[in-house]
């Protein structure tokens, strides 16, 4: 009996000692999920990033009103997700991408196309009932259905919750929030959330600058944000891709326009010279430089 | 001859002493009476209530989430609710249909039932009728809930689309019920029938539409085999119009809708015919 009591006591002391030793280590351990207030992070850990992409694709599917190729369909070579970039002007050209469905292969295929969306349509464009088959060539634009773009937001929010280190998610959501849904405060708040998860990211800073310039009428703040974005982009230039270069070009172009509007022509010319180095459309930039130079001389 | 087998005649096959009209009426009455028992069983069991409460709870919780102060976001909620309705509908249809005949045999209530002037085919058709009606009733409750939730958020109620979605779903579940009844006569236990039917139905729902594309990428003779399979299987995915409902694509042409219902009826009839044939040959004791 005494042996059992001693063994039990020894076990208790060992357990207490181990707990006292491990608890501080566990609290400071980088893999401790309990530190996060995010339920998804606690439940899924780093595995949640696998689902983040799915949620982002889901937003793109919603943007196309459910018309989307499956893994069994042939995707066009230049297929891309364009939730953030599609405009009415680009609609016709983009419709060509949706040839992945092709002509019906048999009577069952033809019949089945009545039961799922087959016509290309973006959110925010109206529709005249379900008409399967190829899209009419008339290209007549339907009246706009205002605010339908809000349907993307749950998926973008979910994607950002699952993988906060994807700046594109914040930028896309902010684009729709401020341009179509007129929710500038929410867009800015979401971008700031993205900036906390991705400190100094040029694309997020650029988008914040656009809010300051276009919605808050605060050119000084916009300039500061864009200049910071440009500096950060130059620091990260080693890992730059084509899309990153496009972001830098946009930053420089916006900075140049801002300085031109503020009649700070010397600064505008500096930005335009930098833009000329990376722009594929050099003649247009040269014409712009010429215009700004003339304005500088006329002052 | 086995007395249990001898009691089987085709539901509408007239006995020589019976007038034709009266015989058909009796057969329909028998089928409806057997079906009534199945419906009573559905509302006595807890399956439907549990699934409905779960669906309603998950939908309402997800509906209460605030996304950027936009209170009219509805499509994600419609998609989630319809997905839960489809899962619930499948579970109710398969589990209800798969246990009918084995339960009657296990409880030894099949013999007293067949001792009455009821044929085996009438029992089987009655079971199908009951299961199909029961799933239909469950679907009506689910879709009313769906209509209320989406109508409140979206401030519009496209009744034609919702009616088409409900009826197509119901007829699809008719094929599933017939498949599960057939499976219950082939497989030893309801659990195996449930599993195999759910796997087959899920497989068709996920792959059925793409089987022709898969076939075209295969070498002969597999191309012919898989393409043949594509035409033989019941294309249950045809009845899945959730994407049209979620993204407000409007109603499909009514002629096409009617043709789809006919397609489901043909497959349900074929599967029930096979089930009747199997049940006729099956030794019950």
Coordinates of C-alpha atoms in Angstrom, one line a residue:
Chain A
X1 CA 0.0 0.0 0.0
X2 CA 2.8 2.4 0.9
X3 CA 4.6 1.5 -2.3
X4 CA 1.5 2.3 -4.3
X5 CA 1.1 5.6 -2.5
X6 CA 4.7 6.5 -3.1
X7 CA 4.5 5.6 -6.8
X8 CA 1.3 7.7 -7.1
X9 CA 3.0 10.6 -5.3
X10 CA 6.1 10.3 -7.6
X11 CA 3.9 10.3 -10.6
X12 CA 2.1 13.5 -9.4
X13 CA 5.3 15.3 -8.8
X14 CA 6.8 14.3 -12.1
X15 CA 3.6 15.4 -13.9
X16 CA 3.6 18.7 -12.1
X17 CA 7.3 19.3 -12.8
X18 CA 6.9 18.5 -16.5
X19 CA 3.8 20.8 -16.7
X20 CA 5.8 23.6 -15.0
X21 CA 8.7 23.1 -17.4
X22 CA 6.7 22.7 -20.6
X23 CA 3.9 25.3 -20.1
X24 CA 6.2 28.4 -20.5
X25 CA 7.9 26.8 -23.5
X26 CA 4.5 26.0 -25.1
X27 CA 3.3 29.6 -24.6
X28 CA 6.3 31.0 -26.4
X29 CA 6.4 28.2 -29.1
X30 CA 5.8 29.6 -32.6
X31 CA 3.5 26.6 -33.5
X32 CA 1.1 27.2 -30.6
X33 CA -2.3 27.6 -32.2
X34 CA -4.0 28.5 -28.9
X35 CA -2.4 31.9 -29.1
X36 CA -4.6 32.8 -32.1
X37 CA -8.1 34.2 -31.7
X38 CA -8.9 33.0 -35.2
X39 CA -11.0 29.8 -35.0
X40 CA -9.9 28.7 -38.5
X41 CA -6.3 29.0 -37.6
X42 CA -6.8 27.0 -34.4
X43 CA -8.8 24.3 -36.2
X44 CA -6.7 23.9 -39.4
X45 CA -3.3 25.3 -38.6
X46 CA -1.2 26.0 -41.7
X47 CA -3.4 23.6 -43.6
X48 CA -5.9 26.4 -43.9
X49 CA -3.8 28.0 -46.7
X50 CA -4.7 25.1 -48.9
X51 CA -8.4 26.1 -48.7
X52 CA -7.6 29.8 -49.1
X53 CA -6.9 29.4 -52.8
X54 CA -10.2 27.5 -53.2
X55 CA -12.1 30.4 -51.5
X56 CA -10.4 32.8 -53.9
X57 CA -11.3 30.7 -56.9
X58 CA -14.8 30.5 -55.6
X59 CA -15.0 34.4 -55.7
X60 CA -13.9 34.2 -59.3
X61 CA -16.6 31.6 -60.0
X62 CA -19.2 33.9 -58.4
X63 CA -17.9 36.8 -60.5
X64 CA -18.7 34.7 -63.6
X65 CA -22.1 33.8 -62.2
X66 CA -21.2 30.1 -61.9
X67 CA -19.9 29.8 -65.5
X68 CA -16.5 28.2 -64.9
X69 CA -14.4 25.3 -66.4
X70 CA -14.1 22.1 -64.3
X71 CA -10.9 20.1 -64.1
X72 CA -12.3 18.0 -67.0
X73 CA -12.6 20.9 -69.3
X74 CA -9.9 22.3 -71.4
X75 CA -8.8 25.6 -70.0
X76 CA -7.6 28.2 -72.5
X77 CA -3.9 28.8 -72.6
X78 CA -4.3 32.4 -71.4
X79 CA -7.0 31.7 -68.8
X80 CA -6.6 33.8 -65.7
X81 CA -8.6 35.0 -62.8
X82 CA -9.7 38.5 -63.5
X83 CA -12.0 39.3 -60.7
X84 CA -10.2 42.6 -60.1
X85 CA -9.5 43.7 -63.7
X86 CA -12.6 42.9 -65.8
X87 CA -14.3 45.9 -67.2
X88 CA -17.2 46.3 -69.5
X89 CA -14.9 47.3 -72.3
X90 CA -12.9 44.0 -72.0
X91 CA -16.0 41.9 -71.9
X92 CA -16.2 40.9 -75.6
X93 CA -12.6 39.8 -75.8
X94 CA -12.9 37.9 -72.6
X95 CA -15.9 36.0 -73.8
X96 CA -13.6 34.3 -76.3
X97 CA -11.9 32.6 -73.3
X98 CA -15.1 30.7 -72.6
X99 CA -14.8 28.5 -75.6
X100 CA -13.7 25.7 -73.2
X101 CA -17.2 24.3 -73.4
X102 CA -17.1 23.8 -77.1
X103 CA -20.0 22.4 -79.2
X104 CA -22.1 19.7 -77.6
X105 CA -20.5 16.2 -78.0
X106 CA -23.8 14.3 -78.1
X107 CA -27.5 14.7 -77.5
X108 CA -27.1 14.1 -73.7
X109 CA -24.4 16.8 -73.6
X110 CA -26.7 19.2 -75.5
X111 CA -29.7 18.4 -73.2
X112 CA -27.6 18.7 -70.0
X113 CA -26.5 22.3 -70.9
X114 CA -29.9 23.5 -70.0
X115 CA -29.3 22.6 -66.4
X116 CA -26.2 24.6 -65.5
X117 CA -25.0 28.1 -66.4
X118 CA -23.3 28.1 -69.8
X119 CA -23.5 31.8 -70.9
X120 CA -20.7 34.1 -70.0
X121 CA -21.9 36.8 -67.6
X122 CA -20.2 39.0 -65.0
X123 CA -21.7 40.0 -61.8
X124 CA -23.3 43.4 -62.1
X125 CA -24.6 42.8 -65.6
X126 CA -28.3 41.9 -66.0
X127 CA -29.6 38.8 -67.8
X128 CA -32.7 37.9 -69.7
X129 CA -33.4 34.4 -68.3
X130 CA -31.5 31.2 -68.8
X131 CA -30.4 30.8 -72.4
X132 CA -28.0 27.9 -72.8
X133 CA -25.6 27.6 -75.8
X134 CA -23.2 30.1 -77.3
X135 CA -23.3 33.7 -76.3
X136 CA -25.1 35.9 -78.9
X137 CA -22.7 37.9 -81.1
X138 CA -24.8 41.1 -80.9
X139 CA -22.8 42.2 -77.8
X140 CA -25.6 44.4 -76.6
X141 CA -24.7 45.4 -73.0
X142 CA -27.5 44.8 -70.5
X143 CA -28.5 47.3 -68.0
X144 CA -26.3 47.2 -64.9
X145 CA -27.5 45.4 -61.8
X146 CA -26.0 47.6 -59.2
X147 CA -24.3 46.1 -56.2
X148 CA -24.3 42.4 -57.3
X149 CA -20.5 42.5 -56.8
X150 CA -21.2 42.2 -53.0
X151 CA -21.6 38.5 -53.6
X152 CA -17.9 38.1 -54.0
X153 CA -17.1 39.5 -50.5
X154 CA -17.8 36.4 -48.3
X155 CA -15.3 34.3 -50.3
X156 CA -12.7 37.0 -50.3
X157 CA -13.2 37.5 -46.6
X158 CA -12.9 33.8 -46.1
X159 CA -9.8 33.6 -48.2
X160 CA -8.1 36.4 -46.3
X161 CA -9.0 34.7 -43.0
X162 CA -7.5 31.4 -44.2
X163 CA -4.4 32.9 -45.6
X164 CA -3.7 36.5 -44.5
X165 CA -0.4 36.5 -46.3
X166 CA -2.1 36.9 -49.8
X167 CA -2.1 40.6 -50.5
X168 CA -4.1 40.1 -53.7
X169 CA -7.2 39.1 -51.7
X170 CA -7.2 42.5 -49.8
X171 CA -6.6 44.5 -53.0
X172 CA -9.4 42.7 -55.0
X173 CA -11.9 43.1 -52.1
X174 CA -11.0 46.7 -51.6
X175 CA -11.3 47.4 -55.4
X176 CA -14.9 46.2 -55.5
X177 CA -15.8 47.7 -52.1
X178 CA -14.7 51.2 -53.1
X179 CA -15.6 51.3 -56.9
X180 CA -18.9 49.5 -57.1
X181 CA -20.3 49.2 -53.6
X182 CA -19.1 52.7 -52.4
X183 CA -18.0 51.3 -49.1
X184 CA -14.7 53.3 -48.8
X185 CA -14.4 53.0 -45.0
X186 CA -14.8 49.2 -45.2
X187 CA -12.3 49.0 -48.0
X188 CA -9.7 51.1 -46.1
X189 CA -10.3 49.0 -43.0
X190 CA -9.7 45.8 -44.9
X191 CA -6.6 47.1 -46.6
X192 CA -5.2 48.1 -43.2
X193 CA -5.9 44.6 -41.9
X194 CA -4.0 43.4 -45.0
X195 CA -1.1 45.8 -44.3
X196 CA -0.8 44.4 -40.7
X197 CA -0.5 40.9 -42.1
X198 CA 1.8 42.0 -45.0
X199 CA 3.8 45.0 -43.6
X200 CA 4.8 47.5 -46.3
X201 CA 3.4 45.6 -49.2
X202 CA 3.5 47.9 -52.3
X203 CA 0.2 46.8 -53.8
X204 CA -1.7 47.4 -50.6
X205 CA 0.0 50.7 -50.0
X206 CA -0.9 51.7 -53.6
X207 CA -4.5 50.8 -53.1
X208 CA -4.6 52.8 -49.8
X209 CA -3.1 55.7 -51.7
X210 CA -5.9 55.5 -54.3
X211 CA -8.5 55.7 -51.5
X212 CA -6.7 58.8 -50.1
X213 CA -6.5 60.5 -53.6
X214 CA -9.8 59.5 -55.1
X215 CA -12.2 59.3 -52.1
X216 CA -10.6 61.3 -49.3
X217 CA -9.3 64.2 -51.5
X218 CA -6.1 64.1 -49.5
X219 CA -3.2 64.4 -52.1
X220 CA -0.5 64.7 -49.4
X221 CA -1.4 61.4 -47.8
X222 CA -1.7 59.7 -51.2
X223 CA 1.7 61.0 -52.2
X224 CA 3.3 59.7 -48.9
X225 CA 1.6 56.3 -49.4
X226 CA 2.6 55.9 -53.1
X227 CA 6.2 57.1 -52.4
X228 CA 6.5 54.5 -49.6
X229 CA 5.0 51.9 -52.0
X230 CA 7.6 52.8 -54.7
X231 CA 10.5 52.6 -52.2
X232 CA 9.2 49.3 -50.8
X233 CA 8.9 48.0 -54.4
X234 CA 12.5 48.9 -55.2
X235 CA 13.7 47.1 -52.0
X236 CA 11.8 44.0 -53.1
X237 CA 12.9 44.2 -56.7
X238 CA 14.8 41.0 -56.5
X239 CA 11.6 38.9 -56.3
X240 CA 9.7 41.1 -58.8
X241 CA 7.5 39.5 -61.4
X242 CA 5.7 41.0 -64.5
X243 CA 2.6 41.7 -62.4
X244 CA 4.8 43.4 -59.8
X245 CA 6.3 45.6 -62.5
X246 CA 2.8 46.5 -63.5
X247 CA 2.1 47.6 -59.9
X248 CA 5.3 49.7 -59.9
X249 CA 4.3 51.3 -63.2
X250 CA 0.9 52.1 -61.8
X251 CA 2.4 53.7 -58.7
X252 CA 4.8 55.9 -60.8
X253 CA 2.0 56.9 -63.2
X254 CA -0.3 57.9 -60.3
X255 CA 2.5 59.7 -58.6
X256 CA 3.3 61.6 -61.8
X257 CA -0.4 62.5 -62.3
X258 CA -0.7 63.7 -58.7
X259 CA 2.4 65.9 -59.0
X260 CA 1.3 67.3 -62.3
X261 CA -2.1 68.2 -60.8
X262 CA -0.3 69.8 -57.8
X263 CA 1.9 71.7 -60.3
X264 CA 5.1 70.1 -59.0
X265 CA 6.3 69.5 -62.5
X266 CA 9.9 68.7 -61.6
X267 CA 8.8 65.8 -59.4
X268 CA 6.3 64.7 -62.0
X269 CA 9.1 64.6 -64.6
X270 CA 11.3 62.4 -62.3
X271 CA 8.5 59.9 -61.9
X272 CA 7.8 59.9 -65.6
X273 CA 11.5 59.3 -66.4
X274 CA 11.4 56.3 -64.0
X275 CA 8.2 55.1 -65.6
X276 CA 9.7 55.3 -69.1
X277 CA 12.4 52.8 -68.1
X278 CA 9.8 50.1 -67.4
X279 CA 6.8 51.0 -69.6
X280 CA 6.2 48.9 -72.7
X281 CA 4.5 52.0 -74.2
X282 CA 7.4 54.4 -74.3
X283 CA 6.0 56.8 -77.0
X284 CA 3.0 57.6 -74.9
X285 CA 5.2 58.3 -71.9
X286 CA 7.5 60.5 -74.0
X287 CA 4.4 62.5 -75.1
X288 CA 3.4 62.9 -71.5
X289 CA 6.9 64.1 -70.6
X290 CA 6.7 66.6 -73.4
X291 CA 3.4 68.0 -72.1
X292 CA 4.7 68.3 -68.6
X293 CA 7.9 69.9 -69.8
X294 CA 5.9 72.5 -71.7
X295 CA 3.8 73.2 -68.6
X296 CA 7.0 73.7 -66.6
X297 CA 8.3 76.2 -69.2
X298 CA 5.0 78.1 -69.3
X299 CA 4.9 78.5 -65.5
Chain B
X1 CA -44.3 -24.2 -55.5
X2 CA -43.2 -21.9 -52.7
X3 CA -46.4 -20.2 -51.4
X4 CA -44.5 -17.0 -50.8
X5 CA -43.4 -16.8 -54.4
X6 CA -46.8 -17.9 -55.7
X7 CA -48.5 -14.9 -54.2
X8 CA -46.7 -12.6 -56.7
X9 CA -48.6 -11.3 -59.6
X10 CA -48.0 -8.1 -61.6
X11 CA -49.8 -5.3 -59.7
X12 CA -52.2 -4.7 -62.5
X13 CA -52.6 -8.3 -63.7
X14 CA -56.2 -9.1 -63.4
X15 CA -57.5 -12.3 -61.7
X16 CA -60.0 -14.1 -64.0
X17 CA -62.9 -13.5 -61.6
X18 CA -62.2 -9.8 -61.1
X19 CA -63.4 -6.9 -63.3
X20 CA -60.5 -4.9 -64.9
X21 CA -61.4 -1.5 -63.5
X22 CA -61.9 -2.8 -60.0
X23 CA -58.6 -4.7 -60.1
X24 CA -56.6 -1.6 -61.0
X25 CA -58.4 0.4 -58.3
X26 CA -57.6 -2.4 -55.7
X27 CA -53.9 -2.4 -56.8
X28 CA -53.6 1.3 -56.5
X29 CA -55.3 1.2 -53.1
X30 CA -52.9 -1.5 -51.9
X31 CA -49.9 0.5 -53.1
X32 CA -51.2 3.6 -51.5
X33 CA -51.9 1.8 -48.2
X34 CA -48.4 0.3 -48.1
X35 CA -47.0 3.8 -48.9
X36 CA -48.9 5.3 -46.1
X37 CA -47.1 3.2 -43.6
X38 CA -43.7 4.5 -44.9
X39 CA -44.8 8.1 -44.5
X40 CA -46.0 7.5 -40.9
X41 CA -42.6 5.9 -40.3
X42 CA -40.8 9.0 -41.5
X43 CA -42.5 11.4 -39.1
X44 CA -42.1 8.9 -36.2
X45 CA -38.4 8.6 -36.8
X46 CA -36.0 11.4 -35.8
X47 CA -33.9 11.4 -39.0
X48 CA -35.8 14.1 -40.7
X49 CA -36.1 16.4 -37.7
X50 CA -32.3 16.1 -36.9
X51 CA -31.4 16.9 -40.5
X52 CA -33.8 19.8 -40.8
X53 CA -32.7 21.4 -37.5
X54 CA -29.0 21.0 -38.5
X55 CA -29.7 22.6 -41.9
X56 CA -31.7 25.4 -40.4
X57 CA -29.1 26.0 -37.6
X58 CA -26.1 26.1 -39.9
X59 CA -27.9 28.3 -42.4
X60 CA -29.0 30.8 -39.8
X61 CA -25.6 30.9 -38.1
X62 CA -23.9 31.5 -41.4
X63 CA -26.6 34.0 -42.3
X64 CA -25.9 36.0 -39.2
X65 CA -22.2 36.6 -40.2
X66 CA -21.6 40.2 -41.1
X67 CA -19.4 40.9 -44.3
X68 CA -18.4 44.5 -44.6
X69 CA -21.8 45.7 -43.3
X70 CA -23.5 44.4 -46.5
X71 CA -26.8 43.0 -45.4
X72 CA -28.0 41.8 -48.9
X73 CA -25.2 39.3 -49.6
X74 CA -27.2 36.1 -50.2
X75 CA -25.7 33.8 -52.8
X76 CA -23.2 32.1 -50.4
X77 CA -26.1 31.5 -48.1
X78 CA -28.3 30.0 -50.9
X79 CA -25.4 27.8 -52.0
X80 CA -24.8 26.5 -48.4
X81 CA -28.5 26.0 -47.7
X82 CA -29.0 24.1 -51.0
X83 CA -26.0 22.0 -50.4
X84 CA -27.3 21.0 -47.0
X85 CA -30.7 20.3 -48.5
X86 CA -29.2 18.0 -51.1
X87 CA -27.2 16.1 -48.5
X88 CA -30.2 15.8 -46.3
X89 CA -32.5 14.7 -49.1
X90 CA -30.0 12.1 -50.2
X91 CA -29.6 10.7 -46.7
X92 CA -33.3 10.6 -46.1
X93 CA -34.1 9.0 -49.4
X94 CA -31.4 6.3 -49.3
X95 CA -31.8 5.4 -45.6
X96 CA -35.6 5.3 -45.8
X97 CA -35.7 3.2 -49.0
X98 CA -32.8 0.8 -48.1
X99 CA -34.3 -0.4 -44.8
X100 CA -37.9 -1.0 -46.0
X101 CA -37.7 -4.6 -47.3
X102 CA -34.9 -5.9 -44.8
X103 CA -36.9 -4.4 -41.9
X104 CA -40.1 -6.2 -43.0
X105 CA -38.2 -9.5 -43.3
X106 CA -36.4 -9.0 -40.0
X107 CA -39.5 -8.3 -38.1
X108 CA -41.4 -11.0 -39.9
X109 CA -44.2 -8.7 -40.9
X110 CA -43.7 -9.4 -44.6
X111 CA -45.5 -12.8 -44.4
X112 CA -48.7 -11.4 -42.8
X113 CA -48.6 -8.6 -45.4
X114 CA -48.3 -11.0 -48.3
X115 CA -51.0 -13.2 -46.8
X116 CA -53.4 -10.4 -47.5
X117 CA -54.6 -9.9 -51.1
X118 CA -51.4 -7.9 -51.9
X119 CA -48.9 -9.0 -54.4
X120 CA -45.1 -8.7 -54.0
X121 CA -45.0 -6.1 -56.7
X122 CA -47.6 -4.1 -55.0
X123 CA -45.6 -4.3 -51.8
X124 CA -42.5 -3.1 -53.5
X125 CA -44.3 -0.3 -55.5
X126 CA -46.0 0.7 -52.2
X127 CA -42.7 0.9 -50.5
X128 CA -41.3 3.0 -53.4
X129 CA -44.4 5.3 -53.4
X130 CA -44.1 5.8 -49.6
X131 CA -40.4 6.6 -49.7
X132 CA -40.8 8.9 -52.7
X133 CA -43.8 10.7 -51.1
X134 CA -41.9 10.9 -47.7
X135 CA -38.8 12.5 -49.4
X136 CA -41.2 14.8 -51.3
X137 CA -42.8 16.0 -48.0
X138 CA -39.4 16.5 -46.5
X139 CA -38.2 18.4 -49.5
X140 CA -41.2 20.7 -49.4
X141 CA -40.3 21.7 -45.8
X142 CA -36.7 22.2 -46.7
X143 CA -37.5 24.3 -49.8
X144 CA -40.0 26.4 -47.9
X145 CA -37.3 27.2 -45.4
X146 CA -34.9 27.9 -48.3
X147 CA -37.4 30.2 -49.9
X148 CA -38.1 32.1 -46.7
X149 CA -34.4 32.6 -46.0
X150 CA -33.4 33.7 -49.5
X151 CA -36.6 35.8 -50.0
X152 CA -35.9 37.7 -46.8
X153 CA -32.3 38.4 -47.7
X154 CA -32.8 38.9 -51.5
X155 CA -36.2 40.6 -51.4
X156 CA -37.3 38.6 -54.4
X157 CA -38.9 35.2 -54.8
X158 CA -38.5 33.5 -58.2
X159 CA -41.1 30.9 -57.6
X160 CA -40.8 29.3 -61.0
X161 CA -37.1 28.6 -60.5
X162 CA -37.7 27.3 -57.0
X163 CA -40.5 25.1 -58.2
X164 CA -38.4 23.6 -60.9
X165 CA -35.5 23.0 -58.5
X166 CA -37.9 21.3 -56.1
X167 CA -39.6 19.0 -58.6
X168 CA -36.3 18.1 -60.4
X169 CA -34.8 17.3 -57.0
X170 CA -37.8 15.2 -56.0
X171 CA -37.8 13.2 -59.3
X172 CA -34.1 12.6 -58.9
X173 CA -34.7 11.3 -55.5
X174 CA -37.3 9.0 -57.0
X175 CA -34.5 7.4 -59.1
X176 CA -32.4 7.2 -55.9
X177 CA -35.2 5.5 -53.9
X178 CA -35.7 3.0 -56.7
X179 CA -31.9 2.3 -56.8
X180 CA -31.8 1.9 -53.0
X181 CA -34.8 -0.5 -53.1
X182 CA -33.1 -2.6 -55.8
X183 CA -29.9 -2.5 -53.7
X184 CA -31.8 -3.7 -50.6
X185 CA -32.8 -6.8 -52.5
X186 CA -29.2 -7.5 -53.7
X187 CA -27.1 -6.7 -50.7
X188 CA -27.3 -8.5 -47.4
X189 CA -27.7 -5.6 -44.9
X190 CA -29.2 -2.1 -45.1
X191 CA -25.8 -0.6 -44.0
X192 CA -24.1 -2.0 -47.1
X193 CA -27.0 -0.8 -49.3
X194 CA -26.8 2.7 -47.8
X195 CA -23.0 2.9 -48.4
X196 CA -23.0 1.5 -51.9
X197 CA -26.0 3.6 -53.0
X198 CA -24.5 6.8 -51.6
X199 CA -21.2 6.0 -53.3
X200 CA -22.8 5.3 -56.6
X201 CA -25.1 8.4 -56.5
X202 CA -22.3 10.7 -55.4
X203 CA -20.1 9.3 -58.1
X204 CA -22.7 10.0 -60.7
X205 CA -23.4 13.5 -59.4
X206 CA -19.7 14.3 -59.5
X207 CA -18.5 12.5 -62.6
X208 CA -21.6 11.8 -64.7
X209 CA -21.5 15.0 -66.7
X210 CA -17.8 14.5 -67.6
X211 CA -17.7 10.8 -68.4
X212 CA -17.9 11.5 -72.2
X213 CA -14.8 13.8 -72.0
X214 CA -13.0 11.2 -70.0
X215 CA -14.0 8.5 -72.5
X216 CA -12.6 10.6 -75.4
X217 CA -9.2 10.7 -73.8
X218 CA -9.0 6.9 -73.5
X219 CA -7.7 4.4 -76.0
X220 CA -10.0 1.8 -77.6
X221 CA -11.8 -0.4 -76.5
X222 CA -12.0 1.6 -73.2
X223 CA -13.3 4.6 -75.0
X224 CA -16.4 2.6 -76.3
X225 CA -16.9 1.0 -72.8
X226 CA -16.8 4.3 -70.9
X227 CA -18.9 6.1 -73.5
X228 CA -21.4 3.3 -73.4
X229 CA -21.5 3.6 -69.6
X230 CA -22.1 7.4 -70.0
X231 CA -25.3 6.6 -72.0
X232 CA -26.4 3.8 -69.7
X233 CA -26.1 5.4 -66.2
X234 CA -29.0 7.6 -65.0
X235 CA -27.6 11.2 -65.2
X236 CA -28.7 12.4 -61.8
X237 CA -26.6 15.5 -62.2
X238 CA -29.1 16.8 -64.7
X239 CA -31.5 17.5 -61.9
X240 CA -28.9 19.5 -60.0
X241 CA -29.9 23.1 -60.9
X242 CA -28.4 24.7 -57.8
X243 CA -26.0 26.9 -59.8
X244 CA -28.9 28.3 -61.8
X245 CA -30.8 29.0 -58.6
X246 CA -27.8 30.4 -56.7
X247 CA -26.7 32.8 -59.5
X248 CA -30.3 33.8 -60.4
X249 CA -30.2 32.5 -64.0
X250 CA -34.0 32.2 -64.2
X251 CA -36.1 29.2 -65.0
X252 CA -35.2 26.6 -67.6
X253 CA -37.7 26.1 -70.5
X254 CA -40.7 24.2 -69.3
X255 CA -40.5 21.7 -72.1
X256 CA -36.9 20.8 -71.1
X257 CA -38.0 20.6 -67.5
X258 CA -40.8 18.2 -68.5
X259 CA -38.4 16.1 -70.5
X260 CA -36.1 15.8 -67.5
X261 CA -39.0 14.6 -65.3
X262 CA -39.8 12.0 -68.0
X263 CA -36.1 10.9 -68.1
X264 CA -36.2 10.4 -64.3
X265 CA -39.5 8.5 -64.6
X266 CA -38.1 6.1 -67.2
X267 CA -35.1 5.3 -65.1
X268 CA -37.1 4.9 -61.9
X269 CA -39.5 2.6 -63.8
X270 CA -36.6 0.5 -65.1
X271 CA -35.0 0.2 -61.7
X272 CA -38.3 -0.7 -60.1
X273 CA -39.0 -3.2 -62.8
X274 CA -35.7 -4.9 -62.0
X275 CA -36.4 -4.7 -58.3
X276 CA -39.9 -6.4 -58.9
X277 CA -38.3 -9.1 -61.0
X278 CA -35.6 -9.7 -58.2
X279 CA -38.2 -9.6 -55.5
X280 CA -40.3 -12.1 -57.4
X281 CA -37.5 -14.6 -57.5
X282 CA -36.3 -14.0 -54.0
X283 CA -36.9 -16.6 -51.3
X284 CA -38.2 -14.8 -48.3
X285 CA -37.8 -17.3 -45.5

